[in-house]
């Protein structure tokens, strides 16, 4: 086991495609999506065959990814309680926050880390889910400060979080927006706090009661800041099988993907979505944990096409198993946390 201050190389970069051995599916899901339904040609924008960057050999449990302006890839490992980074063209990944396979609640350790973000100054923000807090590791430091969830105990008061699952930041890194799953809300905090402050509820009722109306949230897992659309938020309702767009300052949102409260596998609905991204053309991408795929929704469309995964769980190069996060690099190559297969898959842009 590493000491708390150690930075050790632990993850190997695979140079071949992932194993073609297919895991035994838990269930069979019928996918009815077609490229024609989404208004796309038969040639999808990405290769459907993934390349394993970080594979099961590392016992990886990836949940979310972040890529900075230098195409450095960061990821969180929920079960081993640390954050890793893989520089562009590097062969190895290194630990940059937390202690590998060591759980804790002090300023060095993490407990079930779920999301990561790196600001322009190199500070690393980690969503420390089971400690009900957000930790900020200032550039190069191994000891973090708590900037949200100061009590360290779960709850729905304004100085608490309750199993938060995802966060997002505005373009100036002034505000942090947290998908507070068990309180069914999004809470805003300042990023420059050194001692923790109370949050402000900006989406959801804040009562801790889930629902599938456009004024409530249902188990939010992921969130994206939309500076190009009226400065709003894209919020993934994991339990509500939907994505809702919520303008800042509003008391309600508009569902833009999925059928609220209904799970299925066709081109207009979702099954436990886990992450969302949007590109420069305002196309939206949703990672579906239970449908084992990534769906693309073209701008202003609620009909999707499957771009990654075939709908059945497995570890072949064309399959995903319970994916939970994704990111794009500067060339729009797609990276997916293939959580159930314990790997990160890279899908090349065509």
PDB file of N, CA and C in Angstrom, residues 62 321-324 337-343:
ATOM      1  N   UNK A  62     -13.961   2.701 -13.040  1.00  0.00           N
ATOM      2  CA  UNK A  62     -14.109   4.085 -13.512  1.00  0.00           C
ATOM      3  C   UNK A  62     -15.569   4.513 -13.508  1.00  0.00           C
ATOM      4  N   UNK A 321     -20.625  -2.449 -20.697  1.00  0.00           N
ATOM      5  CA  UNK A 321     -21.302  -3.122 -19.590  1.00  0.00           C
ATOM      6  C   UNK A 321     -21.491  -2.116 -18.451  1.00  0.00           C
ATOM      7  N   UNK A 322     -22.697  -1.584 -18.343  1.00  0.00           N
ATOM      8  CA  UNK A 322     -22.992  -0.631 -17.278  1.00  0.00           C
ATOM      9  C   UNK A 322     -22.133   0.618 -17.313  1.00  0.00           C
ATOM     10  N   UNK A 323     -21.978   1.287 -18.479  1.00  0.00           N
ATOM     11  CA  UNK A 323     -21.119   2.481 -18.544  1.00  0.00           C
ATOM     12  C   UNK A 323     -21.685   3.616 -17.702  1.00  0.00           C
ATOM     13  N   UNK A 324     -20.771   4.484 -17.196  1.00  0.00           N
ATOM     14  CA  UNK A 324     -21.234   5.535 -16.296  1.00  0.00           C
ATOM     15  C   UNK A 324     -20.650   6.914 -16.583  1.00  0.00           C
ATOM     16  N   UNK A 337     -16.201   5.447 -19.705  1.00  0.00           N
ATOM     17  CA  UNK A 337     -15.995   4.617 -18.524  1.00  0.00           C
ATOM     18  C   UNK A 337     -16.877   3.376 -18.664  1.00  0.00           C
ATOM     19  N   UNK A 338     -16.277   2.273 -19.052  1.00  0.00           N
ATOM     20  CA  UNK A 338     -17.009   1.021 -19.186  1.00  0.00           C
ATOM     21  C   UNK A 338     -16.938   0.302 -17.837  1.00  0.00           C
ATOM     22  N   UNK A 339     -17.754   0.754 -16.926  1.00  0.00           N
ATOM     23  CA  UNK A 339     -17.602   0.433 -15.512  1.00  0.00           C
ATOM     24  C   UNK A 339     -17.692  -1.064 -15.232  1.00  0.00           C
ATOM     25  N   UNK A 340     -18.696  -1.727 -15.803  1.00  0.00           N
ATOM     26  CA  UNK A 340     -18.868  -3.141 -15.547  1.00  0.00           C
ATOM     27  C   UNK A 340     -17.744  -3.999 -16.093  1.00  0.00           C
ATOM     28  N   UNK A 341     -17.124  -3.542 -17.177  1.00  0.00           N
ATOM     29  CA  UNK A 341     -15.992  -4.281 -17.758  1.00  0.00           C
ATOM     30  C   UNK A 341     -14.651  -3.829 -17.195  1.00  0.00           C
ATOM     31  N   UNK A 342     -14.681  -2.900 -16.259  1.00  0.00           N
ATOM     32  CA  UNK A 342     -13.490  -2.428 -15.539  1.00  0.00           C
ATOM     33  C   UNK A 342     -12.413  -1.915 -16.497  1.00  0.00           C
ATOM     34  N   UNK A 343     -12.826  -1.011 -17.394  1.00  0.00           N
ATOM     35  CA  UNK A 343     -11.890  -0.485 -18.379  1.00  0.00           C
ATOM     36  C   UNK A 343     -12.355   0.884 -18.851  1.00  0.00           C
TER      37      UNK A 343
END
